Each structure stands twice: as structure tokens, then as C-alpha cells.
PDB file of C-alpha atoms in Angstrom:
ATOM      1  CA  MET D   1       0.000   0.000   0.000  1.00 43.00           C
ATOM      2  CA  LEU D   2       2.816   2.394   0.905  1.00 42.00           C
ATOM      3  CA  ARG D   3       4.560   1.613  -2.366  1.00 45.00           C
ATOM      4  CA  GLN D   4       1.315   2.353  -4.321  1.00 44.00           C
ATOM      5  CA  ARG D   5       1.016   5.756  -2.591  1.00 43.00           C
ATOM      6  CA  VAL D   6       4.596   6.594  -3.489  1.00 40.00           C
ATOM      7  CA  ILE D   7       3.992   5.623  -7.129  1.00 40.00           C
ATOM      8  CA  ILE D   8       0.737   7.626  -7.289  1.00 40.00           C
ATOM      9  CA  ARG D   9       2.393  10.667  -5.663  1.00 43.00           C
ATOM     10  CA  THR D  10       5.325  10.409  -8.082  1.00 41.00           C
ATOM     11  CA  LEU D  11       2.975  10.208 -11.088  1.00 40.00           C
ATOM     12  CA  GLY D  12       0.996  13.218  -9.805  1.00 42.00           C
ATOM     13  CA  VAL D  13       4.126  15.352  -9.520  1.00 36.00           C
ATOM     14  CA  ALA D  14       5.286  14.301 -12.991  1.00 38.00           C
ATOM     15  CA  THR D  15       1.891  15.136 -14.466  1.00 35.00           C
ATOM     16  CA  ALA D  16       1.889  18.588 -12.841  1.00 33.00           C
ATOM     17  CA  VAL D  17       5.365  19.324 -14.165  1.00 31.00           C
ATOM     18  CA  ALA D  18       4.359  18.235 -17.671  1.00 32.00           C
ATOM     19  CA  LEU D  19       1.254  20.443 -17.607  1.00 28.00           C
ATOM     20  CA  ALA D  20       3.249  23.413 -16.342  1.00 29.00           C
ATOM     21  CA  ALA D  21       5.736  22.999 -19.184  1.00 30.00           C
ATOM     22  CA  THR D  22       3.179  22.741 -21.983  1.00 22.00           C
ATOM     23  CA  ALA D  23       0.282  24.934 -20.833  1.00 27.00           C
ATOM     24  CA  CYS D  24      -0.158  28.345 -22.543  1.00 22.00           C
ATOM     25  CA  GLY D  25      -1.181  31.342 -20.483  1.00 27.00           C
ATOM     26  CA  PRO D  26      -3.418  34.140 -21.823  1.00 25.00           C
ATOM     27  CA  GLN D  27      -1.770  36.272 -24.491  1.00 24.00           C
ATOM     28  CA  LYS D  28      -1.253  39.919 -23.738  1.00 29.00           C
ATOM     29  CA  THR D  29      -3.899  41.884 -25.601  1.00 30.00           C
ATOM     30  CA  GLU D  30      -3.848  45.529 -26.506  1.00 35.00           C
ATOM     31  CA  PRO D  31      -6.675  47.760 -25.300  1.00 34.00           C
ATOM     32  CA  ALA D  32      -9.514  48.158 -27.762  1.00 34.00           C
ATOM     33  CA  GLY D  33      -8.564  50.592 -30.468  1.00 34.00           C
ATOM     34  CA  SER D  34      -4.835  50.346 -29.860  1.00 34.00           C
ATOM     35  CA  ALA D  35      -2.695  50.993 -32.923  1.00 34.00           C
ATOM     36  CA  SER D  36       0.404  49.478 -31.398  1.00 33.00           C
ATOM     37  CA  THR D  37      -0.424  45.867 -32.188  1.00 33.00           C
ATOM     38  CA  VAL D  38       2.421  44.379 -34.214  1.00 31.00           C
ATOM     39  CA  PRO D  39       1.092  42.532 -37.264  1.00 33.00           C
ATOM     40  CA  SER D  40       2.067  38.959 -37.964  1.00 33.00           C
ATOM     41  CA  ALA D  41       4.751  38.276 -40.541  1.00 31.00           C
ATOM     42  CA  SER D  42       2.137  37.368 -43.123  1.00 30.00           C
ATOM     43  CA  ALA D  43       0.131  40.537 -42.464  1.00 31.00           C
ATOM     44  CA  ALA D  44       3.217  42.731 -42.520  1.00 30.00           C
ATOM     45  CA  GLY D  45       4.088  41.348 -45.898  1.00 31.00           C
ATOM     46  CA  SER D  46       0.937  42.874 -47.396  1.00 32.00           C
ATOM     47  CA  THR D  47       1.289  46.315 -45.892  1.00 33.00           C
ATOM     48  CA  PRO D  48       2.915  49.453 -47.369  1.00 33.00           C
ATOM     49  CA  GLU D  49       5.492  49.780 -47.352  1.00 35.00           C
ATOM     50  CA  THR D  50       4.383  47.128 -48.551  1.00 34.00           C
ATOM     51  CA  SER D  51       1.782  49.196 -50.292  1.00 37.00           C
ATOM     52  CA  PRO D  52      -0.048  48.020 -53.474  1.00 36.00           C
ATOM     53  CA  SER D  53       2.502  50.156 -55.238  1.00 37.00           C
ATOM     54  CA  ALA D  54       5.634  48.157 -54.321  1.00 42.00           C
ATOM     55  CA  ASP D  55       7.090  44.943 -55.696  1.00 51.00           C
ATOM     56  CA  ASN D  56       7.239  42.611 -52.706  1.00 41.00           C
ATOM     57  CA  LYS D  57      10.736  41.498 -51.794  1.00 46.00           C
ATOM     58  CA  PRO D  58      10.768  37.700 -51.471  1.00 43.00           C
ATOM     59  CA  ALA D  59      11.831  36.225 -48.156  1.00 39.00           C
ATOM     60  CA  GLU D  60      15.262  34.653 -48.224  1.00 40.00           C
ATOM     61  CA  ALA D  61      15.176  30.878 -48.141  1.00 41.00           C
ATOM     62  CA  SER D  62      17.897  28.277 -48.414  1.00 40.00           C
ATOM     63  CA  PRO D  63      17.395  25.582 -51.051  1.00 40.00           C
ATOM     64  CA  SER D  64      16.135  22.259 -49.760  1.00 41.00           C
ATOM     65  CA  PRO D  65      18.529  19.305 -49.919  1.00 39.00           C
ATOM     66  CA  SER D  66      16.140  17.465 -52.210  1.00 39.00           C
ATOM     67  CA  ALA D  67      16.124  20.368 -54.668  1.00 37.00           C
ATOM     68  CA  SER D  68      19.929  20.525 -54.808  1.00 38.00           C
ATOM     69  CA  GLN D  69      20.265  16.767 -55.125  1.00 41.00           C
ATOM     70  CA  SER D  70      17.721  16.562 -57.948  1.00 39.00           C
ATOM     71  CA  ALA D  71      19.755  18.818 -60.229  1.00 39.00           C
ATOM     72  CA  SER D  72      21.565  16.719 -62.776  1.00 39.00           C
ATOM     73  CA  PRO D  73      25.267  17.655 -63.048  1.00 40.00           C
ATOM     74  CA  SER D  74      25.370  16.283 -66.590  1.00 40.00           C
ATOM     75  CA  ALA D  75      22.582  18.556 -67.877  1.00 40.00           C
ATOM     76  CA  SER D  76      23.975  21.296 -70.086  1.00 40.00           C
ATOM     77  CA  PRO D  77      22.385  24.763 -69.532  1.00 40.00           C
ATOM     78  CA  SER D  78      20.429  26.400 -72.374  1.00 38.00           C
ATOM     79  CA  PRO D  79      22.112  29.409 -73.953  1.00 47.00           C
ATOM     80  CA  THR D  80      20.886  32.647 -72.347  1.00 54.00           C
ATOM     81  CA  VAL D  81      21.301  36.348 -73.002  1.00 62.00           C
ATOM     82  CA  LYS D  82      23.041  38.165 -70.163  1.00 80.00           C
ATOM     83  CA  ALA D  83      20.559  40.185 -68.081  1.00 90.00           C
ATOM     84  CA  ILE D  84      21.522  43.621 -66.816  1.00 95.00           C
ATOM     85  CA  MET D  85      18.422  43.860 -64.576  1.00 96.00           C
ATOM     86  CA  ALA D  86      16.410  40.914 -63.241  1.00 95.00           C
ATOM     87  CA  ASN D  87      14.049  39.714 -60.521  1.00 93.00           C
ATOM     88  CA  GLY D  88      15.541  40.296 -57.063  1.00 89.00           C
ATOM     89  CA  ASP D  89      17.814  43.192 -58.079  1.00 92.00           C
ATOM     90  CA  GLU D  90      17.581  46.658 -56.538  1.00 88.00           C
ATOM     91  CA  SER D  91      19.101  49.863 -57.953  1.00 92.00           C
ATOM     92  CA  GLU D  92      18.433  53.367 -59.214  1.00 92.00           C
ATOM     93  CA  GLN D  93      18.608  52.017 -62.763  1.00 96.00           C
ATOM     94  CA  ILE D  94      15.641  49.790 -61.936  1.00 94.00           C
ATOM     95  CA  ARG D  95      13.768  52.837 -60.612  1.00 90.00           C
ATOM     96  CA  GLU D  96      14.344  54.464 -64.026  1.00 96.00           C
ATOM     97  CA  LEU D  97      13.217  51.276 -65.779  1.00 97.00           C
ATOM     98  CA  GLN D  98       9.987  51.256 -63.766  1.00 94.00           C
ATOM     99  CA  ALA D  99       9.329  54.932 -64.492  1.00 95.00           C
ATOM    100  CA  ARG D 100       9.797  54.353 -68.225  1.00 97.00           C
ATOM    101  CA  LEU D 101       7.509  51.303 -68.135  1.00 97.00           C
ATOM    102  CA  LYS D 102       4.906  53.428 -66.378  1.00 95.00           C
ATOM    103  CA  GLN D 103       5.168  56.025 -69.147  1.00 96.00           C
ATOM    104  CA  LEU D 104       4.493  53.226 -71.628  1.00 97.00           C
ATOM    105  CA  LYS D 105       1.469  52.013 -69.585  1.00 95.00           C
ATOM    106  CA  TYR D 106       3.057  48.654 -68.751  1.00 96.00           C
ATOM    107  CA  MET D 107       3.123  49.537 -65.048  1.00 92.00           C
ATOM    108  CA  THR D 108       0.583  51.464 -62.979  1.00 84.00           C
ATOM    109  CA  VAL D 109       2.430  51.516 -59.655  1.00 76.00           C
ATOM    110  CA  ALA D 110       5.048  54.003 -58.489  1.00 76.00           C
ATOM    111  CA  PRO D 111       8.752  53.168 -58.997  1.00 82.00           C
ATOM    112  CA  THR D 112      10.371  51.462 -56.013  1.00 75.00           C
ATOM    113  CA  GLY D 113      13.841  50.560 -57.322  1.00 84.00           C
ATOM    114  CA  PHE D 114      13.218  46.892 -56.508  1.00 85.00           C
ATOM    115  CA  TYR D 115      12.774  44.375 -59.323  1.00 90.00           C
ATOM    116  CA  GLY D 116       9.930  42.121 -58.203  1.00 88.00           C
ATOM    117  CA  SER D 117       7.013  40.227 -59.684  1.00 88.00           C
ATOM    118  CA  LYS D 118       5.205  43.307 -61.023  1.00 87.00           C
ATOM    119  CA  THR D 119       8.284  44.566 -62.839  1.00 92.00           C
ATOM    120  CA  THR D 120       8.962  41.100 -64.210  1.00 94.00           C
ATOM    121  CA  ALA D 121       5.413  40.884 -65.596  1.00 95.00           C
ATOM    122  CA  ALA D 122       5.646  44.378 -67.118  1.00 96.00           C
ATOM    123  CA  VAL D 123       8.985  43.634 -68.801  1.00 97.00           C
ATOM    124  CA  LYS D 124       7.691  40.329 -70.154  1.00 97.00           C
ATOM    125  CA  ALA D 125       4.621  42.076 -71.611  1.00 97.00           C
ATOM    126  CA  PHE D 126       6.843  44.719 -73.247  1.00 98.00           C
ATOM    127  CA  GLN D 127       9.148  42.064 -74.700  1.00 97.00           C
ATOM    128  CA  THR D 128       6.227  40.082 -76.120  1.00 97.00           C
ATOM    129  CA  LYS D 129       4.719  43.205 -77.694  1.00 97.00           C
ATOM    130  CA  ASN D 130       8.038  44.182 -79.287  1.00 97.00           C
ATOM    131  CA  GLY D 131       9.163  40.814 -80.609  1.00 97.00           C
ATOM    132  CA  LEU D 132      11.892  40.297 -78.009  1.00 97.00           C
ATOM    133  CA  THR D 133      12.659  37.159 -76.016  1.00 95.00           C
ATOM    134  CA  ALA D 134       9.993  37.224 -73.288  1.00 96.00           C
ATOM    135  CA  SER D 135      12.217  36.306 -70.345  1.00 96.00           C
ATOM    136  CA  GLY D 136      10.960  38.948 -67.923  1.00 96.00           C
ATOM    137  CA  ALA D 137      14.563  40.068 -67.344  1.00 97.00           C
ATOM    138  CA  VAL D 138      16.097  43.132 -68.994  1.00 97.00           C
ATOM    139  CA  ASP D 139      18.988  42.390 -71.345  1.00 96.00           C
ATOM    140  CA  GLU D 140      20.849  44.968 -73.441  1.00 96.00           C
ATOM    141  CA  ALA D 141      18.435  44.721 -76.368  1.00 96.00           C
ATOM    142  CA  THR D 142      15.362  45.159 -74.152  1.00 97.00           C
ATOM    143  CA  TRP D 143      16.862  48.132 -72.310  1.00 97.00           C
ATOM    144  CA  LYS D 144      17.812  49.902 -75.560  1.00 97.00           C
ATOM    145  CA  LYS D 145      14.314  49.346 -76.942  1.00 97.00           C
ATOM    146  CA  ILE D 146      12.650  50.694 -73.787  1.00 98.00           C
ATOM    147  CA  GLN D 147      14.903  53.767 -73.867  1.00 97.00           C
ATOM    148  CA  SER D 148      14.155  54.394 -77.554  1.00 97.00           C
ATOM    149  CA  VAL D 149      10.374  54.504 -77.075  1.00 98.00           C
ATOM    150  CA  SER D 150      10.260  56.433 -73.778  1.00 97.00           C
ATOM    151  CA  LYS D 151      11.709  59.658 -72.408  1.00 97.00           C
ATOM    152  CA  LYS D 152      14.112  60.252 -69.547  1.00 97.00           C
ATOM    153  CA  PRO D 153      11.979  60.280 -66.355  1.00 96.00           C
ATOM    154  CA  THR D 154      11.567  63.495 -64.392  1.00 94.00           C
ATOM    155  CA  ALA D 155      12.290  63.694 -60.659  1.00 89.00           C
ATOM    156  CA  ASP D 156       8.545  63.455 -59.915  1.00 83.00           C
ATOM    157  CA  GLU D 157       8.233  60.386 -62.139  1.00 90.00           C
ATOM    158  CA  LEU D 158      11.122  58.678 -60.338  1.00 88.00           C
ATOM    159  CA  ARG D 159       9.804  59.595 -56.887  1.00 78.00           C
ATOM    160  CA  PRO D 160       6.143  60.608 -57.196  1.00 75.00           C
ATOM    161  CA  PRO D 161       4.526  62.643 -54.418  1.00 65.00           C
ATOM    162  CA  THR D 162       2.269  59.727 -53.474  1.00 70.00           C
ATOM    163  CA  VAL D 163       3.162  56.064 -53.348  1.00 73.00           C
ATOM    164  CA  ASN D 164      -0.474  55.054 -53.798  1.00 82.00           C
ATOM    165  CA  GLU D 165      -2.228  55.725 -57.085  1.00 81.00           C
ATOM    166  CA  VAL D 166      -5.174  58.103 -56.626  1.00 86.00           C
ATOM    167  CA  ASP D 167      -8.607  56.510 -56.972  1.00 84.00           C
ATOM    168  CA  ALA D 168     -11.394  57.872 -59.173  1.00 90.00           C
ATOM    169  CA  PRO D 169     -13.122  60.630 -57.162  1.00 95.00           C
ATOM    170  CA  ASP D 170     -16.474  59.916 -55.542  1.00 97.00           C
ATOM    171  CA  PRO D 171     -19.325  61.840 -57.278  1.00 97.00           C
ATOM    172  CA  ARG D 172     -19.791  63.872 -54.074  1.00 98.00           C
ATOM    173  CA  CYS D 173     -16.263  65.237 -54.580  1.00 98.00           C
ATOM    174  CA  MET D 174     -17.012  66.813 -57.951  1.00 98.00           C
ATOM    175  CA  THR D 175     -18.448  70.106 -56.689  1.00 97.00           C
ATOM    176  CA  GLY D 176     -17.094  72.736 -54.308  1.00 98.00           C
ATOM    177  CA  ARG D 177     -14.027  72.549 -52.075  1.00 98.00           C
ATOM    178  CA  VAL D 178     -13.514  69.045 -50.739  1.00 98.00           C
ATOM    179  CA  MET D 179     -11.015  66.679 -49.151  1.00 98.00           C
ATOM    180  CA  CYS D 180     -11.819  63.534 -51.132  1.00 98.00           C
ATOM    181  CA  ILE D 181     -10.555  60.543 -49.118  1.00 98.00           C
ATOM    182  CA  SER D 182     -10.529  57.050 -50.635  1.00 95.00           C
ATOM    183  CA  LYS D 183     -10.176  54.022 -48.369  1.00 94.00           C
ATOM    184  CA  GLU D 184      -9.692  51.849 -51.453  1.00 90.00           C
ATOM    185  CA  SER D 185      -6.559  53.631 -52.736  1.00 90.00           C
ATOM    186  CA  ARG D 186      -5.567  55.074 -49.314  1.00 91.00           C
ATOM    187  CA  THR D 187      -5.234  58.583 -50.712  1.00 94.00           C
ATOM    188  CA  LEU D 188      -6.510  62.072 -50.006  1.00 97.00           C
ATOM    189  CA  ALA D 189      -7.193  64.341 -52.979  1.00 97.00           C
ATOM    190  CA  TRP D 190      -7.765  68.044 -52.322  1.00 98.00           C
ATOM    191  CA  MET D 191     -10.255  69.090 -55.004  1.00 98.00           C
ATOM    192  CA  ILE D 192     -11.826  72.376 -56.044  1.00 98.00           C
ATOM    193  CA  ASP D 193     -14.783  72.297 -58.465  1.00 98.00           C
ATOM    194  CA  GLY D 194     -13.949  68.801 -59.662  1.00 97.00           C
ATOM    195  CA  LYS D 195     -10.229  69.406 -60.257  1.00 97.00           C
ATOM    196  CA  ILE D 196      -7.477  67.751 -58.209  1.00 96.00           C
ATOM    197  CA  VAL D 197      -5.142  70.344 -56.683  1.00 96.00           C
ATOM    198  CA  SER D 198      -2.916  68.034 -54.617  1.00 93.00           C
ATOM    199  CA  THR D 199      -2.795  64.442 -53.385  1.00 94.00           C
ATOM    200  CA  MET D 200      -1.201  62.560 -50.496  1.00 93.00           C
ATOM    201  CA  ASP D 201      -1.091  59.078 -48.925  1.00 94.00           C
ATOM    202  CA  VAL D 202      -3.302  58.470 -45.891  1.00 96.00           C
ATOM    203  CA  ARG D 203      -3.856  55.823 -43.232  1.00 96.00           C
ATOM    204  CA  PHE D 204      -7.047  54.992 -41.347  1.00 97.00           C
ATOM    205  CA  GLY D 205      -8.297  53.571 -38.055  1.00 96.00           C
ATOM    206  CA  SER D 206      -8.035  49.955 -36.953  1.00 93.00           C
ATOM    207  CA  GLU D 207     -10.893  47.445 -36.960  1.00 91.00           C
ATOM    208  CA  ASN D 208     -11.777  48.426 -33.389  1.00 93.00           C
ATOM    209  CA  THR D 209     -11.668  52.170 -34.077  1.00 94.00           C
ATOM    210  CA  PRO D 210     -12.637  52.592 -37.742  1.00 96.00           C
ATOM    211  CA  THR D 211     -12.608  55.861 -39.618  1.00 98.00           C
ATOM    212  CA  ARG D 212     -16.188  56.835 -40.343  1.00 97.00           C
ATOM    213  CA  GLU D 213     -17.400  56.935 -43.932  1.00 97.00           C
ATOM    214  CA  GLY D 214     -19.751  59.488 -45.425  1.00 98.00           C
ATOM    215  CA  GLN D 215     -19.961  63.195 -46.204  1.00 98.00           C
ATOM    216  CA  PHE D 216     -18.852  65.634 -43.513  1.00 98.00           C
ATOM    217  CA  LYS D 217     -17.491  69.163 -43.232  1.00 98.00           C
ATOM    218  CA  VAL D 218     -14.456  70.670 -41.513  1.00 98.00           C
ATOM    219  CA  GLU D 219     -15.754  71.713 -38.092  1.00 98.00           C
ATOM    220  CA  TRP D 220     -12.583  73.310 -36.735  1.00 98.00           C
ATOM    221  CA  LYS D 221      -8.809  73.383 -37.223  1.00 98.00           C
ATOM    222  CA  ALA D 222      -5.760  73.371 -34.949  1.00 98.00           C
ATOM    223  CA  LYS D 223      -2.191  73.746 -36.212  1.00 97.00           C
ATOM    224  CA  ASP D 224      -0.703  72.398 -32.964  1.00 96.00           C
ATOM    225  CA  TRP D 225      -2.929  69.914 -31.173  1.00 96.00           C
ATOM    226  CA  THR D 226      -2.417  66.997 -28.794  1.00 95.00           C
ATOM    227  CA  SER D 227      -4.986  64.246 -28.373  1.00 93.00           C
ATOM    228  CA  THR D 228      -6.851  64.634 -25.087  1.00 91.00           C
ATOM    229  CA  ILE D 229      -7.509  60.879 -24.995  1.00 91.00           C
ATOM    230  CA  TYR D 230      -4.241  59.308 -26.211  1.00 89.00           C
ATOM    231  CA  HIS D 231      -1.935  62.285 -25.487  1.00 93.00           C
ATOM    232  CA  THR D 232      -0.197  62.042 -28.861  1.00 92.00           C
ATOM    233  CA  PRO D 233       0.660  65.027 -31.102  1.00 95.00           C
ATOM    234  CA  MET D 234      -1.780  65.789 -33.943  1.00 97.00           C
ATOM    235  CA  PRO D 235      -0.187  68.628 -35.944  1.00 97.00           C
ATOM    236  CA  TYR D 236      -2.269  70.338 -38.642  1.00 98.00           C
ATOM    237  CA  ALA D 237      -5.481  68.757 -37.384  1.00 98.00           C
ATOM    238  CA  MET D 238      -8.690  69.379 -39.342  1.00 98.00           C
ATOM    239  CA  PHE D 239     -11.623  67.899 -37.413  1.00 98.00           C
ATOM    240  CA  PHE D 240     -14.601  66.643 -39.379  1.00 98.00           C
ATOM    241  CA  SER D 241     -16.522  64.004 -37.373  1.00 96.00           C
ATOM    242  CA  GLN D 242     -16.878  63.821 -33.587  1.00 90.00           C
ATOM    243  CA  GLY D 243     -13.177  64.023 -32.779  1.00 92.00           C
ATOM    244  CA  GLN D 244     -11.925  62.348 -35.949  1.00 97.00           C
ATOM    245  CA  ALA D 245      -9.581  64.545 -37.959  1.00 98.00           C
ATOM    246  CA  VAL D 246      -7.160  64.686 -40.844  1.00 98.00           C
ATOM    247  CA  HIS D 247      -3.729  65.274 -39.280  1.00 98.00           C
ATOM    248  CA  TYR D 248      -0.009  64.583 -39.614  1.00 96.00           C
ATOM    249  CA  SER D 249       1.246  61.374 -37.980  1.00 95.00           C
ATOM    250  CA  ALA D 250       4.915  60.839 -37.159  1.00 92.00           C
ATOM    251  CA  ASP D 251       4.100  57.167 -36.571  1.00 90.00           C
ATOM    252  CA  PHE D 252       2.693  56.854 -40.107  1.00 89.00           C
ATOM    253  CA  ALA D 253       5.800  58.565 -41.486  1.00 84.00           C
ATOM    254  CA  ALA D 254       8.029  56.110 -39.597  1.00 80.00           C
ATOM    255  CA  ARG D 255       6.120  52.808 -39.813  1.00 82.00           C
ATOM    256  CA  GLY D 256       3.819  53.227 -42.778  1.00 82.00           C
ATOM    257  CA  TYR D 257       0.891  50.836 -42.937  1.00 84.00           C
ATOM    258  CA  ALA D 258       2.307  48.579 -40.234  1.00 83.00           C
ATOM    259  CA  GLY D 259       0.263  50.678 -37.796  1.00 89.00           C
ATOM    260  CA  ALA D 260      -3.149  52.337 -37.698  1.00 94.00           C
ATOM    261  CA  SER D 261      -4.845  55.371 -36.214  1.00 95.00           C
ATOM    262  CA  HIS D 262      -7.572  55.492 -33.566  1.00 94.00           C
ATOM    263  CA  GLY D 263     -10.036  56.630 -36.233  1.00 96.00           C
ATOM    264  CA  CYS D 264      -8.371  59.733 -37.646  1.00 98.00           C
ATOM    265  CA  VAL D 265      -7.073  60.101 -41.188  1.00 98.00           C
ATOM    266  CA  ASN D 266      -3.262  60.098 -40.860  1.00 97.00           C
ATOM    267  CA  VAL D 267      -1.001  61.877 -43.371  1.00 96.00           C
ATOM    268  CA  ARG D 268       2.748  61.127 -43.553  1.00 90.00           C
ATOM    269  CA  ASP D 269       3.909  64.019 -45.763  1.00 89.00           C
ATOM    270  CA  LYS D 270       4.124  66.908 -43.291  1.00 92.00           C
ATOM    271  CA  GLY D 271       5.067  69.532 -45.874  1.00 89.00           C
ATOM    272  CA  LYS D 272       2.148  68.759 -48.168  1.00 92.00           C
ATOM    273  CA  LEU D 273      -0.298  68.656 -45.262  1.00 96.00           C
ATOM    274  CA  ALA D 274       0.974  72.002 -43.950  1.00 96.00           C
ATOM    275  CA  SER D 275       0.211  73.521 -47.353  1.00 96.00           C
ATOM    276  CA  LEU D 276      -3.231  71.899 -47.423  1.00 98.00           C
ATOM    277  CA  PHE D 277      -3.943  73.139 -43.882  1.00 98.00           C
ATOM    278  CA  GLU D 278      -3.468  76.718 -45.067  1.00 98.00           C
ATOM    279  CA  GLN D 279      -5.889  76.222 -47.966  1.00 98.00           C
ATOM    280  CA  VAL D 280      -8.707  74.356 -46.231  1.00 98.00           C
ATOM    281  CA  GLN D 281     -11.370  76.479 -44.580  1.00 98.00           C
ATOM    282  CA  VAL D 282     -13.855  75.630 -41.840  1.00 98.00           C
ATOM    283  CA  GLY D 283     -17.008  74.450 -43.603  1.00 98.00           C
ATOM    284  CA  ASP D 284     -15.189  72.797 -46.528  1.00 98.00           C
ATOM    285  CA  LYS D 285     -16.514  69.359 -47.452  1.00 98.00           C
ATOM    286  CA  VAL D 286     -14.912  66.057 -46.421  1.00 98.00           C
ATOM    287  CA  VAL D 287     -15.907  62.827 -48.198  1.00 98.00           C
ATOM    288  CA  VAL D 288     -14.639  59.444 -46.930  1.00 98.00           C
ATOM    289  CA  TYR D 289     -15.570  56.522 -49.173  1.00 96.00           C
ATOM    290  CA  TRP D 290     -14.604  53.067 -50.457  1.00 93.00           C
TER     291      TRP D 290
END
């Protein structure tokens, strides 16, 4: 009987130790509406700066042993033309390539300087259209052809004022003075009587604190303002809906779309927003739409 008790007690201790080693405690959660939550690796891969405008850089991976073993050492490689720019490269020359392809309507996104899947597809389409070997990589012949049918990019073409391409304006933006804000393209277009005066990238609230959609008006402005709830700076704030405002965000400028606001419309280009702040008047229209 004594021996059974010892065995039972020993098993109980072992079980407790095993449970303590494998049990998961509650994960630390951010307060509702917090913008400081760090996205998972898969989510971060789809964000801004990982914005729709950028070729995504592939994650580095080492080849599997099976892949290296399957390659036949006796196989002779096919003859290839030497590429001067190809998938995975990054340079200012690639930025120029992308700007020229955008002139020719083969690319719609802003130049990034990184040669990824979108650039590869654009080059391949150009090569096919022009009777060149459709490899998706730029060789000497492809580069000369692209240069011959396009012009040298301007500074704005190489580094456009917005990374995101401006969406078609909502019909409510076509009259009067209006900040036309698209959640689809993540842009703000300052428009007067249907004409776009300036544009800039914007960021919105998180799922818990979404930016409201609809038609509003600028209720009041504050050049230097600090949030009374979150105690964070909100320079060049233009309030339009119950405490939600268009304002400059240093966090947006630093982290891009890896973060979110608490409902406001964040702008990362401080100079452009300062200019807009001077132009916008109390009572001007604000339209937030998908």
C-alpha cells in the first residue's frame, strides 16, 4: 500500500510538471482601439510599405537538400542572353526602368527601385509586344528598346509625391471645395470644383476604431494639437466628425501601414499637409468613401 502511494504521488508530480511545461497562459492583448499591435509576418508582408505600389521582396530561403540533389550535373544549360536587370535586383537604374515602363502604360504603380514580380510581368509584356525574347529580365536589347520609345523620367516620375495611385473621385467630390478621401486607394485628394489640386497618402483607423465613412465638413482646425484621450501630437489637425480629424502622424511617417490610427485620417507628408492646412477652410466638405 505504501509503495502504491509513493507511485501515485510520483505520477501526480510528474503530471503537474508536464502540464506546467506545456500549458499556454493568456496572451497579452492591446486595449480596444490600440494601434500598437504588431502585425504577424504574413500581415506585414501585405502592408505598405508594402503598399499596393511596391514589388514585394521575397523572403530569403535556403534551397532544400532534395532540390539541390535533384539537379543533374550532366545537364547542359540552355544558352541565355546576359541580363543587366532581373528579378531580385535593386538599384536606381531599376527605378528608371519602372518609371519608363509606367510612361508606356506597362506599369501602374510608383517606382520602387526593386525588381519584383510586377516589374517582371511588365517587362515580359513589353518584350512580347516588341518581338523580343519574353524572359521577364532586362537584357541589353530590351533596355535599348525601352529607352528608344520612352523619355528620360523626371524627378517626380522617379519619386512621385504619393506612393499610392489616386482613386477615381467619388461623385460627391465633384463640386465645391472638398477633401476627397478614398479608403480603397488610401489617398486624399484636395479638389476644387472637380479638379485635383494636390494628393497625399493616408492611413485609417483599426478594426476596433474605424474611420467613419460618409460626407462631412471641416468643423474646426488646430495647427498644434495633442490628443486629449491618447496624449499624442496631432499637428495640422482638421476635425470633421466627432473628434476624428485629418492630421499629420509621425508614426505613419516612420512605420507606414504597419500601424493604424484610432479613427483619424493620418497623413505622412508633413510639408504637403501644412500647405493643405493653409488652404482648407472651416465648412469645406470632407468625403470618406470606399
